[in-house]
PDB file of C-alpha atoms in Angstrom:
ATOM      1  CA  MET A   1       0.000   0.000   0.000  1.00 40.00           C
ATOM      2  CA  SER A   2       2.806   2.424   0.904  1.00 42.00           C
ATOM      3  CA  ILE A   3       4.522   1.925  -2.459  1.00 41.00           C
ATOM      4  CA  SER A   4       1.312   2.520  -4.423  1.00 43.00           C
ATOM      5  CA  VAL A   5       0.557   5.680  -2.435  1.00 46.00           C
ATOM      6  CA  ARG A   6       4.078   6.968  -3.080  1.00 48.00           C
ATOM      7  CA  ALA A   7       3.813   6.098  -6.775  1.00 43.00           C
ATOM      8  CA  ALA A   8       0.453   7.860  -6.985  1.00 47.00           C
ATOM      9  CA  SER A   9       1.941  10.853  -5.176  1.00 48.00           C
ATOM     10  CA  ALA A  10       4.829  10.999  -7.640  1.00 45.00           C
ATOM     11  CA  ALA A  11       2.395  10.822 -10.559  1.00 46.00           C
ATOM     12  CA  VAL A  12       0.347  13.681  -9.099  1.00 45.00           C
ATOM     13  CA  LEU A  13       3.478  15.825  -8.630  1.00 45.00           C
ATOM     14  CA  LEU A  14       4.673  15.133 -12.176  1.00 41.00           C
ATOM     15  CA  SER A  15       1.296  16.051 -13.646  1.00 45.00           C
ATOM     16  CA  LEU A  16       1.242  19.268 -11.608  1.00 44.00           C
ATOM     17  CA  ALA A  17       4.757  20.178 -12.703  1.00 41.00           C
ATOM     18  CA  ALA A  18       3.811  19.607 -16.334  1.00 39.00           C
ATOM     19  CA  GLY A  19       0.781  21.870 -15.984  1.00 42.00           C
ATOM     20  CA  ALA A  20       2.577  24.785 -14.309  1.00 43.00           C
ATOM     21  CA  HIS A  21       1.242  28.225 -15.161  1.00 45.00           C
ATOM     22  CA  ALA A  22       3.153  31.400 -15.957  1.00 51.00           C
ATOM     23  CA  GLU A  23       3.322  32.188 -12.233  1.00 56.00           C
ATOM     24  CA  SER A  24       6.420  31.652 -10.092  1.00 65.00           C
ATOM     25  CA  PRO A  25       7.642  28.075  -9.934  1.00 93.00           C
ATOM     26  CA  LEU A  26       5.535  26.506  -7.219  1.00 97.00           C
ATOM     27  CA  LEU A  27       7.136  25.039  -4.122  1.00 97.00           C
ATOM     28  CA  GLN A  28       7.488  21.273  -4.082  1.00 97.00           C
ATOM     29  CA  PRO A  29       6.877  19.463  -0.802  1.00 98.00           C
ATOM     30  CA  ARG A  30       9.853  17.435   0.424  1.00 98.00           C
ATOM     31  CA  SER A  31       7.396  14.718   1.426  1.00 98.00           C
ATOM     32  CA  LEU A  32       3.935  14.231  -0.082  1.00 98.00           C
ATOM     33  CA  ILE A  33       1.452  11.698   1.217  1.00 98.00           C
ATOM     34  CA  VAL A  34      -1.860  11.330  -0.606  1.00 98.00           C
ATOM     35  CA  ASP A  35      -4.719   9.258   0.797  1.00 97.00           C
ATOM     36  CA  GLY A  36      -5.348   6.600  -1.863  1.00 96.00           C
ATOM     37  CA  SER A  37      -9.124   7.050  -1.537  1.00 97.00           C
ATOM     38  CA  VAL A  38      -8.963  10.669  -2.800  1.00 97.00           C
ATOM     39  CA  PRO A  39      -9.748  10.764  -6.557  1.00 97.00           C
ATOM     40  CA  LYS A  40      -6.724  11.789  -8.636  1.00 97.00           C
ATOM     41  CA  THR A  41      -8.306  14.950 -10.105  1.00 97.00           C
ATOM     42  CA  GLN A  42      -9.442  16.083  -6.643  1.00 97.00           C
ATOM     43  CA  ALA A  43      -5.976  15.432  -5.184  1.00 98.00           C
ATOM     44  CA  GLU A  44      -4.335  17.343  -8.041  1.00 98.00           C
ATOM     45  CA  ALA A  45      -6.620  20.365  -7.531  1.00 98.00           C
ATOM     46  CA  GLN A  46      -6.039  20.352  -3.769  1.00 98.00           C
ATOM     47  CA  ILE A  47      -2.267  20.037  -4.124  1.00 98.00           C
ATOM     48  CA  LEU A  48      -2.196  22.861  -6.663  1.00 98.00           C
ATOM     49  CA  ALA A  49      -4.176  25.191  -4.366  1.00 98.00           C
ATOM     50  CA  ALA A  50      -1.923  24.334  -1.400  1.00 98.00           C
ATOM     51  CA  ARG A  51       1.269  24.771  -3.441  1.00 98.00           C
ATOM     52  CA  ARG A  52       0.082  28.157  -4.730  1.00 98.00           C
ATOM     53  CA  TYR A  53      -0.712  29.354  -1.213  1.00 98.00           C
ATOM     54  CA  ASP A  54       2.519  27.995   0.257  1.00 98.00           C
ATOM     55  CA  THR A  55       4.488  29.621  -2.585  1.00 98.00           C
ATOM     56  CA  PHE A  56       2.717  32.918  -1.824  1.00 98.00           C
ATOM     57  CA  TRP A  57       4.193  32.729   1.690  1.00 97.00           C
ATOM     58  CA  SER A  58       7.634  32.183   0.161  1.00 97.00           C
ATOM     59  CA  THR A  59       7.457  34.929  -2.482  1.00 97.00           C
ATOM     60  CA  GLY A  60       4.841  37.425  -1.330  1.00 96.00           C
ATOM     61  CA  GLU A  61       3.197  37.301  -4.784  1.00 97.00           C
ATOM     62  CA  GLU A  62      -0.410  38.284  -4.096  1.00 97.00           C
ATOM     63  CA  ALA A  63      -1.644  36.725  -7.350  1.00 97.00           C
ATOM     64  CA  LEU A  64      -0.760  33.302  -5.941  1.00 98.00           C
ATOM     65  CA  ALA A  65      -2.825  33.873  -2.791  1.00 98.00           C
ATOM     66  CA  LYS A  66      -5.727  35.189  -4.847  1.00 97.00           C
ATOM     67  CA  ALA A  67      -5.553  32.116  -7.110  1.00 98.00           C
ATOM     68  CA  ALA A  68      -5.453  29.774  -4.094  1.00 98.00           C
ATOM     69  CA  LEU A  69      -8.058  31.299  -1.771  1.00 98.00           C
ATOM     70  CA  ALA A  70     -11.826  31.178  -2.230  1.00 98.00           C
ATOM     71  CA  SER A  71     -13.553  34.555  -2.161  1.00 95.00           C
ATOM     72  CA  GLY A  72     -15.317  33.469   1.046  1.00 97.00           C
ATOM     73  CA  PHE A  73     -12.080  32.212   2.656  1.00 98.00           C
ATOM     74  CA  ILE A  74     -12.316  31.875   6.445  1.00 98.00           C
ATOM     75  CA  ASP A  75      -9.344  31.912   8.803  1.00 97.00           C
ATOM     76  CA  ARG A  76     -10.504  29.574  11.571  1.00 98.00           C
ATOM     77  CA  THR A  77      -7.669  30.610  13.940  1.00 96.00           C
ATOM     78  CA  LEU A  78      -7.861  34.326  13.261  1.00 93.00           C
ATOM     79  CA  PRO A  79      -5.467  36.259  15.521  1.00 91.00           C
ATOM     80  CA  PRO A  80      -6.785  39.451  17.148  1.00 92.00           C
ATOM     81  CA  GLY A  81      -6.497  42.442  14.846  1.00 91.00           C
ATOM     82  CA  ARG A  82      -6.198  40.441  11.603  1.00 93.00           C
ATOM     83  CA  ALA A  83      -8.828  40.974   8.901  1.00 95.00           C
ATOM     84  CA  GLN A  84     -11.000  37.979   8.021  1.00 96.00           C
ATOM     85  CA  GLY A  85     -10.984  36.731   4.432  1.00 96.00           C
ATOM     86  CA  PRO A  86      -8.230  36.874   1.823  1.00 97.00           C
ATOM     87  CA  GLU A  87      -7.257  40.391   3.003  1.00 96.00           C
ATOM     88  CA  GLY A  88      -5.848  38.978   6.276  1.00 97.00           C
ATOM     89  CA  PRO A  89      -3.052  36.833   4.801  1.00 97.00           C
ATOM     90  CA  LEU A  90      -2.203  39.542   2.248  1.00 97.00           C
ATOM     91  CA  ALA A  91      -1.681  42.088   5.059  1.00 96.00           C
ATOM     92  CA  VAL A  92       0.362  39.656   7.200  1.00 96.00           C
ATOM     93  CA  SER A  93       2.606  38.845   4.248  1.00 97.00           C
ATOM     94  CA  LYS A  94       3.348  42.550   3.735  1.00 97.00           C
ATOM     95  CA  LEU A  95       4.074  42.987   7.470  1.00 96.00           C
ATOM     96  CA  MET A  96       6.428  39.993   7.501  1.00 97.00           C
ATOM     97  CA  ARG A  97       8.209  41.060   4.295  1.00 97.00           C
ATOM     98  CA  ALA A  98       8.769  44.544   5.724  1.00 97.00           C
ATOM     99  CA  ALA A  99      10.554  42.900   8.675  1.00 98.00           C
ATOM    100  CA  VAL A 100      12.197  39.974   6.857  1.00 98.00           C
ATOM    101  CA  PRO A 101      12.607  40.998   3.191  1.00 98.00           C
ATOM    102  CA  ASP A 102      14.371  37.742   2.246  1.00 98.00           C
ATOM    103  CA  LEU A 103      11.726  35.537   3.901  1.00 98.00           C
ATOM    104  CA  ARG A 104      11.482  32.138   2.221  1.00 98.00           C
ATOM    105  CA  CYS A 105       9.306  29.149   2.957  1.00 97.00           C
ATOM    106  CA  GLU A 106       9.862  25.433   2.364  1.00 98.00           C
ATOM    107  CA  VAL A 107       7.170  22.767   2.469  1.00 98.00           C
ATOM    108  CA  GLU A 108       8.633  20.066   4.688  1.00 98.00           C
ATOM    109  CA  GLN A 109       5.625  17.788   4.243  1.00 98.00           C
ATOM    110  CA  MET A 110       2.167  17.798   2.731  1.00 98.00           C
ATOM    111  CA  LEU A 111      -0.668  15.406   3.530  1.00 98.00           C
ATOM    112  CA  VAL A 112      -3.791  15.114   1.368  1.00 98.00           C
ATOM    113  CA  VAL A 113      -6.745  13.495   3.141  1.00 98.00           C
ATOM    114  CA  GLY A 114     -10.384  13.892   2.094  1.00 97.00           C
ATOM    115  CA  ASP A 115     -11.053  17.581   1.439  1.00 98.00           C
ATOM    116  CA  ARG A 116      -8.062  18.660   3.575  1.00 98.00           C
ATOM    117  CA  VAL A 117      -4.417  19.376   2.915  1.00 98.00           C
ATOM    118  CA  VAL A 118      -2.041  19.655   5.862  1.00 98.00           C
ATOM    119  CA  THR A 119       1.237  21.461   5.229  1.00 98.00           C
ATOM    120  CA  HIS A 120       4.204  21.679   7.568  1.00 98.00           C
ATOM    121  CA  LEU A 121       6.221  24.772   6.620  1.00 98.00           C
ATOM    122  CA  ARG A 122       9.656  26.087   7.563  1.00 98.00           C
ATOM    123  CA  PHE A 123      10.339  29.815   7.202  1.00 98.00           C
ATOM    124  CA  ARG A 124      13.847  31.281   6.984  1.00 98.00           C
ATOM    125  CA  GLY A 125      15.328  34.701   6.386  1.00 98.00           C
ATOM    126  CA  HIS A 126      17.002  37.627   8.134  1.00 98.00           C
ATOM    127  CA  PHE A 127      15.417  40.340  10.238  1.00 98.00           C
ATOM    128  CA  THR A 128      16.875  43.341   8.423  1.00 98.00           C
ATOM    129  CA  GLY A 129      13.710  45.418   8.125  1.00 98.00           C
ATOM    130  CA  ARG A 130      11.341  46.892  10.640  1.00 97.00           C
ATOM    131  CA  PHE A 131       8.714  45.095  12.749  1.00 96.00           C
ATOM    132  CA  LYS A 132       6.405  47.585  14.479  1.00 91.00           C
ATOM    133  CA  ASP A 133       8.833  49.754  16.517  1.00 93.00           C
ATOM    134  CA  THR A 134      11.870  47.479  16.221  1.00 95.00           C
ATOM    135  CA  GLN A 135      14.575  47.702  13.572  1.00 97.00           C
ATOM    136  CA  GLY A 136      16.181  44.374  12.710  1.00 97.00           C
ATOM    137  CA  GLN A 137      19.929  43.880  13.012  1.00 97.00           C
ATOM    138  CA  GLY A 138      20.260  41.002  10.534  1.00 97.00           C
ATOM    139  CA  GLN A 139      19.198  38.276  12.976  1.00 97.00           C
ATOM    140  CA  ALA A 140      18.665  34.856  11.374  1.00 98.00           C
ATOM    141  CA  ILE A 141      15.013  33.787  11.308  1.00 98.00           C
ATOM    142  CA  ASP A 142      14.060  30.093  11.284  1.00 98.00           C
ATOM    143  CA  PHE A 143      10.616  28.997  12.503  1.00 98.00           C
ATOM    144  CA  ILE A 144       7.886  26.518  11.599  1.00 98.00           C
ATOM    145  CA  ALA A 145       4.158  26.605  10.934  1.00 98.00           C
ATOM    146  CA  THR A 146       1.497  23.996  10.302  1.00 98.00           C
ATOM    147  CA  ASP A 147      -1.654  24.694   8.310  1.00 98.00           C
ATOM    148  CA  ILE A 148      -4.770  22.642   7.692  1.00 98.00           C
ATOM    149  CA  TYR A 149      -6.559  23.761   4.533  1.00 98.00           C
ATOM    150  CA  ARG A 150     -10.105  22.760   3.602  1.00 98.00           C
ATOM    151  CA  ILE A 151     -10.340  22.880  -0.186  1.00 98.00           C
ATOM    152  CA  ALA A 152     -13.429  22.932  -2.414  1.00 98.00           C
ATOM    153  CA  ASP A 153     -13.498  23.469  -6.173  1.00 97.00           C
ATOM    154  CA  GLY A 154      -9.728  23.935  -6.238  1.00 97.00           C
ATOM    155  CA  ARG A 155      -9.722  26.821  -3.725  1.00 98.00           C
ATOM    156  CA  ILE A 156      -8.889  27.016  -0.032  1.00 98.00           C
ATOM    157  CA  THR A 157     -12.115  27.794   1.805  1.00 98.00           C
ATOM    158  CA  ASP A 158     -10.863  27.434   5.395  1.00 98.00           C
ATOM    159  CA  ASN A 159      -7.527  27.451   7.198  1.00 98.00           C
ATOM    160  CA  TRP A 160      -6.537  26.370  10.690  1.00 98.00           C
ATOM    161  CA  HIS A 161      -2.918  27.368  11.356  1.00 97.00           C
ATOM    162  CA  LEU A 162      -0.349  27.394  14.105  1.00 96.00           C
ATOM    163  CA  GLU A 163       2.920  29.315  13.833  1.00 96.00           C
ATOM    164  CA  ASP A 164       5.833  29.067  16.241  1.00 97.00           C
ATOM    165  CA  ASN A 165       5.578  32.762  17.059  1.00 95.00           C
ATOM    166  CA  LEU A 166       7.535  32.419  20.303  1.00 96.00           C
ATOM    167  CA  THR A 167      10.590  31.261  18.365  1.00 96.00           C
ATOM    168  CA  LEU A 168      10.092  33.989  15.744  1.00 97.00           C
ATOM    169  CA  LEU A 169       9.720  36.772  18.302  1.00 96.00           C
ATOM    170  CA  GLY A 170      12.703  35.435  20.273  1.00 96.00           C
ATOM    171  CA  GLN A 171      14.886  35.434  17.155  1.00 97.00           C
ATOM    172  CA  MET A 172      13.787  39.001  16.471  1.00 97.00           C
ATOM    173  CA  GLY A 173      14.812  39.947  20.011  1.00 95.00           C
ATOM    174  CA  LEU A 174      11.270  40.950  20.958  1.00 95.00           C
ATOM    175  CA  VAL A 175      10.824  38.346  23.716  1.00 93.00           C
ATOM    176  CA  ARG A 176      13.236  36.411  25.881  1.00 88.00           C
ATOM    177  CA  THR A 177      13.222  32.686  25.286  1.00 79.00           C
ATOM    178  CA  GLY A 178      15.049  29.866  27.014  1.00 72.00           C
ATOM    179  CA  SER A 179      15.150  28.839  30.602  1.00 54.00           C
ATOM    180  CA  ALA A 180      14.801  31.233  33.429  1.00 48.00           C
ATOM    181  CA  PRO A 181      17.899  31.767  35.555  1.00 53.00           C
ATOM    182  CA  SER A 182      18.209  29.369  38.482  1.00 49.00           C
ATOM    183  CA  PRO A 183      17.315  30.906  41.805  1.00 52.00           C
ATOM    184  CA  GLU A 184      20.333  31.503  44.023  1.00 57.00           C
ATOM    185  CA  LYS A 185      20.909  28.924  46.722  1.00 51.00           C
ATOM    186  CA  LYS A 186      20.403  30.198  50.214  1.00 51.00           C
ATOM    187  CA  SER A 187      22.710  29.006  52.964  1.00 49.00           C
TER     188      SER A 187
END
């Protein structure tokens, strides 16, 4: 079963690569697992939507997000202050690119199950820009995120996401991370 799923996954990736559009080259997941019960055309459409959206996070190209997200897109883990709908991710991308202009994303793994795609992402870059009131000093940025996309008609309709913001903010020098100092021993 594992071999046939991997072979089917490879076939899906090859067909997607062959049908690439004039947009940026889409990110390839390092590991792709496709549930064998998902019809091939459905899996291809879901993978394409996820790859477009993941590539948007790597490049900042708004056209990719607009091609990936449904007009009624709902962020199911909407942080306070972020706009609902496609406008939310577009604004966050601009904020992140202002702080980390060389921000890049890699898709460590992608799972396709039913109408969902789960992506595990790794972001890297350097904090050379400005984040709110803090000017970066070139600090290396390396953090992860996991997203669960619900996809219908080739578009992401819903997203549940979790970013390792503590690591990101620590690398930016905005919060202290690590262990607290040991209390002094009393005699």
